[in-house]
Amino acid sequence: MYDYDLICIGSGPAGQRAAVQAAKLGKRACVVERRFQYGGVCTETGTIPSKTFREAVKGFRAYQRLAKTHSPAASMRPEMSDLLGRVSEVIGKEAEVVRDQLARNEVDLINGTARFVDEHTVEIWTGTGTRPVTFQNAMVAVGTRPVEPKGVPVDGQTILTSDDIISLEKLPRTMVVVGSGVIGVEYASMFAQLGVQVTVVDKRVRPLDFLDHEITDDLVHQMRRNYVTFRGGEGVESIDIVEMPQKKGVVRLDSGKFLVADVVLFSAGRQGATDGLGLDSIGVEPNKRGLLEVDEFYRTSCSNVYAAGDVIGYPALAATSAEQGRLSACHMFEQSTESMPEHYPVGIYSIPEISMVGPTEQELTEKKIPYETGIARYREIARGQILGDDSGLFKMIFHRDDKRLLAVHCIGTGATELVHVGQAVLALGGGLDYFLSTVFNYPTLAECYKVAAYNAANKLRLAEIFEQRDHVKVDVTSEDEPVRDVA
Ligand SMILES: Cc1cc2nc3c(=O)[nH]c(=O)nc-3n(C[C@H](O)[C@H](O)[C@H](O)COP(=O)(O)OP(=O)(O)OC[C@H]3O[C@@H](n4cnc5c(N)ncnc54)[C@H](O)[C@@H]3O)c2cc1C
Ligand SMILES: NC(=O)c1ccc[n+]([C@@H]2O[C@H](COP(=O)([O-])OP(=O)(O)OC[C@H]3O[C@@H](n4cnc5c(N)ncnc54)[C@H](O)[C@@H]3O)[C@@H](O)[C@H]2O)c1
C-alpha cells in the first residue's frame, strides 16, 4: 500500500488540476511545493504578477491622460512601488484560492522539495529534514525557470529576468530587452507605456514569429510609436554591469555594437526545472533544455510517472498546462477522456493585446489551403470609438470552398476575450453563414465578427463572379484590366 495514489510535484496549474481530478475520482492525492506559496510560477512570478502589473500600467496611463487634460504640461513618472502595490496583494489572494481549492478536495499539501529515489518513492526535503513518501503514480509538474545570461550575475536591479520585475525598486529611464518572445514583448510594451526608452534585441528577425504577420507588423508599428526600437537579427554576445557612476547594463551584440541602459531584462527563454529531481534514479532523461518527453497520455519513459505543463514544452500556457494535468490524471486512473482540443487560443498581453486561434495566413499559404480573409477595424466599430481604441484590427479566415471558419487573429482592446466566440464556432465546425445570420449585442467589440464576415462575404462574392466568367485570367503583375483568354 502506497502513501498516495498520486503525488504531484509542483503546485502550478498542471499539478493542481491533476491532483483535484484524482481526488474527484476518489483517489488519495498530494501536492508537493518547494515555494512558500502555492500556485506555481503562474501565481508567483509569471502570469498573475505580469498581468496585474499590466493593469497598473494601463490605470496609470488613463490617469495620466486625464491629468494632462487639466494641466497639459504635466509630465509624471510613477514610482515602481505604486505600480507594484497591487501585485503582492493579488498574488497572495490567488495563492489562497489555490490552497483552499486543494484543501477542499482533501488533497494533502506538503511544503518541501521532492526528489525521486525510485519508481515509487520520493524523498521530500522540508528544510529541517527529509521524509520518504511512496506513491502509485507521480506527476512531474515542476515547470521552468528563466535562462540566465552567461558570465554576469543577475542582480535583480540592473540585470533582471522576468522573476525580478516584481522587486524592481526604481522605474528605469532606459531598458534593453534581450529576447523578443512573449515575455520580452509583453514587458517591453508595458515599460514603453511608462515612458521608458526600450530597445528589444533578438537574433530572430521577427518578434513573435508564430503570430500572423499582419498582426505582428501592426504590433511593431504601434510599439515603435511608443519609441520602442527593434533590433532583429542581432545576437547578444555578452552583458556586463559598469558603474558610470550609477550602475548601467552594457549589452555587446554579435555585430560589435554596444547598447547601454539602466536595466537589461534578459528574457531569452526558459528551461525545465528538472535538475536535482533525481530523474536518473527512475531512468528518465531530460533534454538539453531540461524538458521531458511524454507520450500522448503524458507518460514519461517510466510508465507510472507522468509529466505535464511547461516542463514538457510547447505550448507552455497556463490553461493548456491545467488541461494536460487533468487529462493525465484521467488516464492514470483509467477514466476515458477526450484529448487536448486542437484549437486552443493564444493570448499575448502586450499593450495592445493580441489573441489568435487557428493557423496564420502564412501557414495556410504554405499548406496551399485556399482561404479568404474578412477584416474589421476598431475605428469602424462603435465600441472601438467609445473605448478610444482606433487602432484595433480583427481578422477572420475562411476556407474558400466551404466557407468554414479556419482562424481568428486580433490585436486591440479585449482581443483575448473576443477570440473565444471564434474559438467556439471553430470547434463546432461553423462558418461564414453563422456570422452573417447572427445578431450580437450593440455596441460591443463582438460586432467585429459581423463586420469582418460581411467583408469576407463581399470578397468571396467578387471572386465567384470572376470564377463564373470562363477563361478570365487576372494578370496580377499589371494594373491593366484583366486579360481575356481567347484560347
Ligand atoms: C512572466 C510570465 C508571464 C506569463 N504569462 C502568461 C499568460 O499571460 N498566460 C498564460 O497562459 N501563460 C503565461 N505564462 C506561462 C504560465 O505561467 C505557465 O504556462 C504555467 O505557470 C505552467 O504551469 P505548470 O503547472 O507547468 O507549473 P509552474 O506554474 O511553472 O509551477 C511549477 C512549480 O513547481 C515547483 N517545483 C519545482 N521543482 C520542485 C520540486 N523538486 N519539489 C517541489 N516543488 C517543485 C516550483 O516551485 C513551482 O511552484 C507566463 C509565464 C511567465 C514566466
Ligand atoms: N501571454 C502568454 O501566454 C505568455 C506570457 C509570457 C510567457 N509565456 C510563456 O513563457 C514562455 C517563455 O517565454 P520567453 O519569451 O522567455 O521565451 P521564448 O523562447 O518565447 O523567446 C526567447 C527569445 O529570445 C531569443 N534569444 C535567445 N537567446 C538570444 C541571444 N543570445 N541573443 C538574442 N536573442 C536571443 C530567441 O530567439 C527568442 O526569440 C513562452 O514560451 C510562453 O509559453 C506566455
XYZ file of C-alpha atoms and ligand atoms in Angstrom:
584
model
C 0.000 0.000 0.000
C 1.450 3.342 -1.045
C 1.037 6.602 0.892
C -0.678 8.195 -2.124
C -2.357 7.125 -5.354
C -0.921 10.294 -6.912
C 1.859 12.639 -5.870
C 2.118 15.889 -7.839
C 5.466 17.657 -7.733
C 4.735 21.337 -8.299
C 1.609 23.346 -7.441
C 1.249 25.248 -10.729
C -1.814 24.755 -12.983
C -0.722 21.249 -14.124
C -0.061 19.870 -10.614
C -3.227 21.467 -9.172
C -5.544 20.147 -11.886
C -4.050 16.638 -11.806
C -4.419 16.448 -8.016
C -8.015 17.754 -7.969
C -9.032 15.422 -10.802
C -7.530 12.450 -8.930
C -9.343 13.494 -5.742
C -12.644 13.781 -7.639
C -12.106 10.174 -8.721
C -11.820 9.188 -5.064
C -8.014 8.839 -5.052
C -5.590 9.928 -2.338
C -3.559 12.777 -3.796
C -0.941 15.189 -2.541
C 0.878 18.219 -3.953
C 4.488 18.961 -3.018
C 5.593 22.586 -3.422
C 9.005 23.942 -2.569
C 7.989 27.601 -2.516
C 6.318 29.175 0.442
C 3.103 29.895 -1.508
C 1.002 27.555 -3.647
C 0.126 28.272 -7.283
C 3.451 27.818 -9.057
C 5.305 30.166 -11.369
C 1.873 31.079 -12.728
C 0.870 32.751 -9.459
C 4.180 33.882 -8.031
C 6.338 35.278 -10.841
C 4.562 34.606 -14.146
C 1.017 35.073 -15.370
C -0.631 36.662 -12.334
C 2.029 39.268 -11.398
C 2.720 40.251 -15.014
C -0.950 40.754 -15.805
C -1.580 42.639 -12.553
C 1.385 44.908 -13.332
C -0.093 45.455 -16.802
C -3.396 46.614 -15.301
C -1.464 49.077 -13.097
C 0.339 50.430 -16.182
C -2.957 50.856 -18.036
C -4.506 52.514 -14.982
C -1.575 54.907 -14.722
C -1.849 55.802 -18.429
C -5.553 56.532 -18.067
C -4.849 58.741 -15.034
C -2.018 60.498 -16.899
C -4.278 61.270 -19.870
C -6.918 62.688 -17.539
C -4.382 64.784 -15.613
C -2.952 66.165 -18.846
C -6.333 67.499 -19.938
C -6.276 69.721 -16.820
C -2.577 70.551 -16.937
C -1.176 69.930 -20.450
C 2.416 70.460 -19.309
C 2.145 67.758 -16.672
C 4.734 65.050 -17.084
C 4.621 62.349 -14.466
C 6.746 59.336 -13.777
C 5.215 56.785 -11.458
C 7.168 55.015 -8.726
C 7.652 51.277 -9.153
C 6.216 50.828 -5.660
C 2.940 52.451 -6.812
C 2.745 50.191 -9.846
C 3.618 47.047 -7.914
C 1.368 47.832 -4.966
C -1.478 45.549 -6.001
C 0.769 42.784 -7.330
C 1.644 41.206 -3.988
C -1.969 41.562 -2.839
C -3.286 39.705 -5.917
C -0.552 37.030 -5.653
C -1.499 36.440 -2.003
C -5.212 36.148 -2.817
C -4.630 33.810 -5.758
C -2.320 31.594 -3.695
C -5.064 31.414 -1.055
C -7.644 30.401 -3.679
C -5.335 27.581 -4.851
C -4.663 26.406 -1.293
C -8.401 26.424 -0.412
C -9.350 24.565 -3.545
C -6.793 21.810 -2.930
C -7.727 21.556 0.743
C -11.481 21.440 -0.079
C -10.806 18.475 -2.287
C -8.822 16.782 0.502
C -5.575 16.994 -1.402
C -2.677 16.967 1.082
C -0.271 19.893 0.795
C 3.374 19.225 1.568
C 5.784 22.135 1.738
C 9.203 20.924 0.603
C 11.458 19.895 -2.287
C 10.804 16.487 -3.808
C 13.411 14.176 -5.321
C 12.876 10.713 -6.820
C 14.547 7.811 -5.036
C 12.933 5.014 -7.050
C 9.830 4.444 -9.196
C 7.503 4.537 -6.199
C 9.322 6.739 -3.683
C 10.294 10.398 -3.383
C 12.291 11.991 -0.640
C 10.987 15.380 0.498
C 13.363 17.943 1.972
C 11.309 20.135 4.282
C 14.045 22.470 5.469
C 14.616 20.596 8.690
C 14.968 17.058 7.399
C 13.889 14.610 4.708
C 10.961 12.239 4.704
C 10.155 9.467 2.247
C 6.736 9.382 0.610
C 5.546 6.457 -1.505
C 3.135 6.676 -4.429
C 1.438 4.615 -7.084
C 1.670 7.369 -9.727
C 3.638 10.603 -9.892
C 3.067 13.777 -11.857
C 6.124 15.899 -12.638
C 4.720 19.432 -12.883
C 7.840 21.352 -11.902
C 7.575 23.998 -14.649
C 10.500 26.076 -15.851
C 12.836 28.836 -14.724
C 14.361 31.676 -16.733
C 17.572 31.058 -18.634
C 20.189 33.412 -17.153
C 22.849 35.320 -19.103
C 26.295 33.729 -19.125
C 29.147 35.428 -17.337
C 27.176 38.110 -15.478
C 25.205 37.702 -12.263
C 21.531 38.611 -12.332
C 21.427 41.227 -9.563
C 17.711 41.929 -9.860
C 18.140 45.712 -10.301
C 20.431 46.253 -13.309
C 20.358 42.797 -14.898
C 16.986 41.121 -14.484
C 14.969 38.154 -15.561
C 11.170 38.231 -15.527
C 11.283 36.819 -11.963
C 12.772 40.126 -10.745
C 10.271 42.609 -12.182
C 8.120 42.392 -9.065
C 11.024 43.516 -6.887
C 12.401 46.248 -9.160
C 12.894 49.297 -6.932
C 13.219 52.118 -9.434
C 11.496 52.772 -12.748
C 14.373 52.943 -15.258
C 14.678 55.593 -17.965
C 16.216 53.197 -20.470
C 15.894 49.448 -20.858
C 17.304 46.753 -23.155
C 15.134 43.669 -23.508
C 17.032 40.608 -24.735
C 14.617 38.229 -26.479
C 11.503 39.180 -28.393
C 9.461 36.168 -27.300
C 6.197 36.584 -25.405
C 7.804 37.660 -22.119
C 10.151 40.177 -23.750
C 7.459 41.768 -25.910
C 4.862 41.934 -23.119
C 7.214 43.711 -20.705
C 8.772 45.896 -23.441
C 5.326 47.206 -24.371
C 4.390 47.831 -20.725
C 7.564 49.752 -19.854
C 7.311 51.755 -23.090
C 3.848 52.906 -21.962
C 5.533 54.314 -18.840
C 7.870 56.467 -20.921
C 10.863 54.130 -20.637
C 13.007 54.085 -23.803
C 13.086 50.409 -24.697
C 15.311 48.559 -27.176
C 14.388 44.957 -27.992
C 17.167 42.717 -29.308
C 16.723 39.250 -30.764
C 18.735 37.016 -33.029
C 15.477 36.246 -34.840
C 14.455 38.852 -37.382
C 10.736 38.995 -36.473
C 9.396 39.244 -32.928
C 6.734 36.654 -32.014
C 7.195 34.903 -35.321
C 4.455 32.337 -34.597
C 1.822 35.088 -34.940
C 0.078 36.105 -38.143
C 2.481 38.540 -39.815
C -0.149 41.234 -40.362
C -0.777 41.267 -36.603
C 2.931 41.333 -35.673
C 3.566 44.151 -38.159
C 0.772 46.111 -36.519
C 2.162 45.488 -33.023
C 5.668 46.564 -34.063
C 4.229 49.688 -35.671
C 2.274 50.591 -32.523
C 5.231 49.891 -30.213
C 7.515 51.996 -32.411
C 5.086 54.874 -31.930
C 5.935 54.476 -28.232
C 9.629 54.818 -29.068
C 10.484 51.112 -28.857
C 13.454 50.196 -31.075
C 13.570 46.676 -32.509
C 16.961 45.226 -33.354
C 16.098 41.937 -35.048
C 18.742 39.586 -36.414
C 21.220 40.607 -33.684
C 22.565 38.027 -31.244
C 23.798 39.062 -27.801
C 27.414 38.155 -27.191
C 27.852 39.349 -23.609
C 26.327 41.505 -20.885
C 28.217 43.469 -18.225
C 27.478 45.901 -15.449
C 29.502 49.135 -15.392
C 29.477 51.994 -12.844
C 29.095 55.380 -14.603
C 28.803 56.311 -11.645
C 25.295 54.797 -11.474
C 25.146 51.172 -12.458
C 24.342 50.550 -16.118
C 23.939 47.377 -18.116
C 26.098 47.093 -21.233
C 24.959 44.668 -23.910
C 27.522 43.726 -26.533
C 25.962 42.431 -29.759
C 27.475 39.847 -32.148
C 27.727 42.612 -34.727
C 30.143 44.523 -32.460
C 27.624 47.202 -31.379
C 27.048 48.125 -27.727
C 23.795 49.063 -26.054
C 23.852 50.803 -22.675
C 20.791 51.038 -20.430
C 19.706 51.478 -16.819
C 18.212 47.995 -16.876
C 18.680 44.871 -19.002
C 15.771 42.423 -18.977
C 17.056 39.021 -20.055
C 14.075 37.132 -21.491
C 15.835 34.745 -23.853
C 13.793 31.646 -22.998
C 13.147 29.288 -20.109
C 14.413 25.889 -19.130
C 12.822 22.912 -17.381
C 13.258 22.893 -13.581
C 14.249 19.225 -13.641
C 17.751 19.466 -12.170
C 18.054 17.933 -8.726
C 14.846 15.949 -9.226
C 16.643 12.581 -9.212
C 15.164 11.612 -12.570
C 18.151 9.389 -13.299
C 17.010 7.094 -10.482
C 13.832 6.316 -12.438
C 15.524 6.169 -15.859
C 14.042 9.429 -17.211
C 16.357 11.785 -19.063
C 15.502 15.443 -19.715
C 16.664 17.062 -22.961
C 19.295 19.822 -23.178
C 16.707 22.422 -22.126
C 15.688 20.344 -19.096
C 12.353 19.420 -20.725
C 10.745 15.976 -20.621
C 9.395 13.910 -23.473
C 5.968 12.328 -22.946
C 3.619 10.118 -24.971
C 0.056 11.051 -25.991
C -1.138 10.287 -22.429
C 1.588 12.434 -20.823
C 3.568 9.379 -19.644
C 7.332 9.668 -19.393
C 9.565 6.697 -20.218
C 8.830 5.477 -16.648
C 5.234 4.268 -17.085
C 3.807 5.370 -13.692
C 5.486 8.793 -13.833
C 3.638 11.417 -15.862
C 4.687 14.965 -16.755
C 2.563 17.969 -17.772
C 2.707 21.735 -18.100
C 5.697 23.846 -19.038
C 8.150 21.040 -18.247
C 7.010 19.211 -21.409
C 7.454 22.313 -23.585
C 5.142 23.819 -26.212
C 2.580 25.385 -25.857
C 3.578 26.148 -22.233
C 0.496 28.189 -21.317
C -1.394 28.248 -18.035
C -4.673 26.911 -19.470
C -3.073 24.174 -21.576
C -0.918 23.105 -18.602
C -4.034 22.762 -16.427
C -5.814 20.710 -19.075
C -2.785 18.448 -19.583
C -2.738 17.841 -15.813
C -6.425 16.896 -15.793
C -6.147 14.611 -18.832
C -3.117 12.797 -17.435
C -4.868 12.098 -14.104
C -7.841 10.696 -16.024
C -5.538 8.425 -17.973
C -3.648 7.104 -14.951
C -6.927 6.151 -13.214
C -8.461 4.711 -16.369
C -11.139 7.344 -16.905
C -11.962 7.760 -20.569
C -11.423 11.313 -21.822
C -11.145 13.317 -24.971
C -7.669 14.501 -25.955
C -6.415 18.084 -25.859
C -8.608 20.246 -28.152
C -6.968 21.064 -31.449
C -7.964 24.706 -31.283
C -6.836 26.431 -28.119
C -6.389 30.189 -28.065
C -3.145 32.058 -27.520
C -3.247 35.426 -25.761
C -0.361 37.885 -25.697
C -0.790 40.591 -23.065
C 1.283 43.227 -24.738
C -0.191 46.722 -24.946
C -2.128 46.458 -27.245
C -3.106 42.868 -26.567
C -3.192 40.117 -29.162
C -5.054 36.864 -29.484
C -5.347 34.108 -32.038
C -6.970 30.759 -32.593
C -6.226 28.607 -35.633
C -3.492 28.880 -38.245
C -1.895 32.048 -39.613
C -2.169 33.194 -43.217
C 1.463 32.153 -43.669
C 0.760 28.584 -42.508
C -2.304 28.270 -44.764
C -0.375 29.600 -47.741
C 2.448 27.151 -47.117
C -0.037 24.264 -46.970
C -1.761 25.580 -50.125
C -5.138 25.783 -48.385
C -7.365 28.240 -50.281
C -8.776 30.913 -47.995
C -10.300 34.364 -47.843
C -9.972 36.897 -45.056
C -12.532 39.248 -43.548
C -11.250 42.330 -41.734
C -12.843 44.697 -39.228
C -11.098 47.755 -37.808
C -11.990 49.029 -34.367
C -12.287 52.578 -35.695
C -15.332 51.415 -37.716
C -16.919 49.757 -34.673
C -18.963 51.853 -32.243
C -17.461 50.132 -29.193
C -13.942 50.811 -30.558
C -14.789 54.528 -30.742
C -16.290 54.506 -27.254
C -13.169 52.808 -25.882
C -10.919 55.269 -27.705
C -9.153 52.394 -29.463
C -8.966 53.327 -33.137
C -6.047 51.060 -33.980
C -7.534 47.608 -33.276
C -7.514 45.101 -36.111
C -9.661 41.979 -36.260
C -9.348 39.271 -38.883
C -11.222 36.061 -39.621
C -10.004 33.494 -42.130
C -12.495 31.304 -44.001
C -11.946 28.298 -46.243
C -12.607 29.467 -49.755
C -14.548 26.379 -50.841
C -16.868 25.526 -47.951
C -16.646 28.902 -46.082
C -15.674 27.136 -42.841
C -14.033 29.363 -40.238
C -10.328 28.483 -40.087
C -8.866 31.112 -37.768
C -9.306 34.375 -35.866
C -6.474 36.871 -35.308
C -6.915 40.075 -33.380
C -4.877 42.961 -31.974
C -6.554 45.576 -29.802
C -8.537 46.102 -26.610
C -10.268 42.960 -25.389
C -8.641 40.717 -28.027
C -8.016 37.905 -25.538
C -11.722 37.769 -24.620
C -13.080 38.433 -28.116
C -11.293 35.412 -29.591
C -13.456 32.936 -27.655
C -16.523 33.480 -29.867
C -14.416 32.404 -32.848
C -12.921 29.522 -30.893
C -16.420 28.128 -30.195
C -17.545 28.477 -33.805
C -14.308 26.848 -34.970
C -14.722 23.904 -32.592
C -18.346 23.412 -33.689
C -17.421 23.489 -37.380
C -19.333 26.715 -38.132
C -18.516 29.267 -40.767
C -19.400 32.408 -42.652
C -23.182 31.790 -42.714
C -23.325 31.758 -38.933
C -21.741 35.193 -38.633
C -23.837 36.640 -41.466
C -27.089 35.495 -39.924
C -26.431 36.047 -36.224
C -27.004 39.178 -34.151
C -24.630 40.456 -31.441
C -25.148 42.981 -28.664
C -24.548 46.567 -29.744
C -22.290 48.383 -29.091
C -19.772 45.599 -28.412
C -16.464 44.529 -29.847
C -18.250 41.323 -30.938
C -19.623 43.458 -33.775
C -16.180 42.888 -35.334
C -17.341 39.356 -36.162
C -20.257 40.710 -38.165
C -18.274 43.395 -39.974
C -15.411 41.004 -40.798
C -17.918 38.426 -42.053
C -19.501 40.993 -44.427
C -16.030 41.910 -45.632
C -15.148 38.266 -46.330
C -18.538 37.624 -47.973
C -18.061 40.586 -50.317
C -14.587 39.406 -51.335
C -15.817 35.847 -51.872
C -18.725 37.094 -53.990
C -16.324 39.048 -56.200
C -14.097 36.005 -56.539
C -17.113 33.877 -57.514
C -18.106 36.387 -60.207
C -14.627 36.135 -61.661
C -14.636 32.360 -61.486
C -18.014 32.208 -63.285
C -16.660 34.308 -66.159
C -14.922 31.476 -68.048
C -11.426 31.926 -69.337
C -10.698 35.107 -67.475
C -7.126 35.370 -66.392
C -6.212 38.051 -63.916
C -2.768 39.472 -64.532
C -1.777 40.399 -61.020
C 1.525 41.905 -62.084
C -0.026 44.765 -64.055
C -2.595 47.378 -63.159
C -4.351 46.927 -66.529
C -7.825 45.445 -66.948
C -7.972 41.631 -66.601
C -6.749 39.913 -69.780
C -9.408 37.821 -71.599
C -8.017 34.468 -72.607
C -9.125 33.844 -76.205
C -7.781 30.308 -76.402
C 6.416 36.291 -16.920
C 5.453 35.213 -17.368
C 4.198 35.562 -17.815
C 3.307 34.576 -18.222
N 2.078 34.960 -18.698
C 1.214 34.025 -19.113
C -0.072 34.396 -19.585
O -0.420 35.572 -19.620
N -0.925 33.427 -19.978
C -0.568 32.101 -19.944
O -1.379 31.247 -20.322
N 0.640 31.718 -19.506
C 1.528 32.648 -19.094
N 2.758 32.264 -18.619
C 3.063 30.837 -18.594
C 2.411 30.136 -17.383
O 2.811 30.782 -16.189
C 2.837 28.683 -17.369
O 2.390 28.077 -18.569
C 2.279 27.904 -16.191
O 2.615 28.502 -14.973
C 2.849 26.484 -16.204
O 2.284 25.752 -15.178
P 2.972 24.437 -14.600
O 1.891 23.700 -13.905
O 3.738 23.752 -15.643
O 3.998 24.881 -13.453
P 4.544 26.233 -12.869
O 3.485 27.265 -12.781
O 5.781 26.550 -13.608
O 4.897 25.780 -11.362
C 5.829 24.771 -11.074
C 6.001 24.684 -9.565
O 6.778 23.540 -9.253
C 7.566 23.831 -8.109
N 8.693 22.885 -8.057
C 9.704 22.755 -8.964
N 10.535 21.759 -8.594
C 10.043 21.270 -7.435
C 10.473 20.227 -6.561
N 11.541 19.483 -6.814
N 9.757 19.999 -5.432
C 8.650 20.743 -5.137
N 8.207 21.721 -5.935
C 8.878 21.975 -7.070
C 8.006 25.266 -8.356
O 8.392 25.883 -7.141
C 6.747 25.874 -8.957
O 5.959 26.475 -7.961
C 3.677 33.212 -18.176
C 4.932 32.848 -17.689
C 5.813 33.830 -17.290
C 7.160 33.420 -16.747
N 0.681 35.551 -22.662
C 1.239 34.353 -22.554
O 0.637 33.351 -22.865
C 2.629 34.226 -22.032
C 3.262 35.321 -21.492
C 4.562 35.197 -21.057
C 5.193 33.959 -21.133
N 4.571 32.898 -21.649
C 5.275 31.606 -21.789
O 6.621 31.726 -21.380
C 7.461 31.075 -22.317
C 8.833 31.708 -22.344
O 8.812 32.993 -22.949
P 10.158 33.745 -23.391
O 9.727 34.989 -24.063
O 11.126 33.819 -22.279
O 10.856 32.726 -24.349
P 10.847 32.458 -25.923
O 11.617 31.214 -26.106
O 9.471 32.549 -26.453
O 11.651 33.705 -26.531
C 13.002 33.897 -26.324
C 13.588 34.734 -27.445
O 14.917 35.057 -27.097
C 15.738 34.991 -28.249
N 17.134 34.765 -27.855
C 17.645 33.698 -27.197
N 18.981 33.870 -26.985
C 19.327 35.064 -27.520
C 20.549 35.798 -27.623
N 21.708 35.348 -27.114
N 20.559 36.989 -28.255
C 19.395 37.477 -28.766
N 18.213 36.845 -28.682
C 18.164 35.644 -28.072
C 15.133 33.849 -29.054
O 15.449 33.989 -30.426
C 13.628 34.019 -28.777
O 13.004 34.813 -29.750
C 6.738 31.155 -23.633
O 7.008 30.038 -24.414
C 5.284 31.217 -23.248
O 4.688 29.974 -23.378
C 3.295 33.016 -22.117
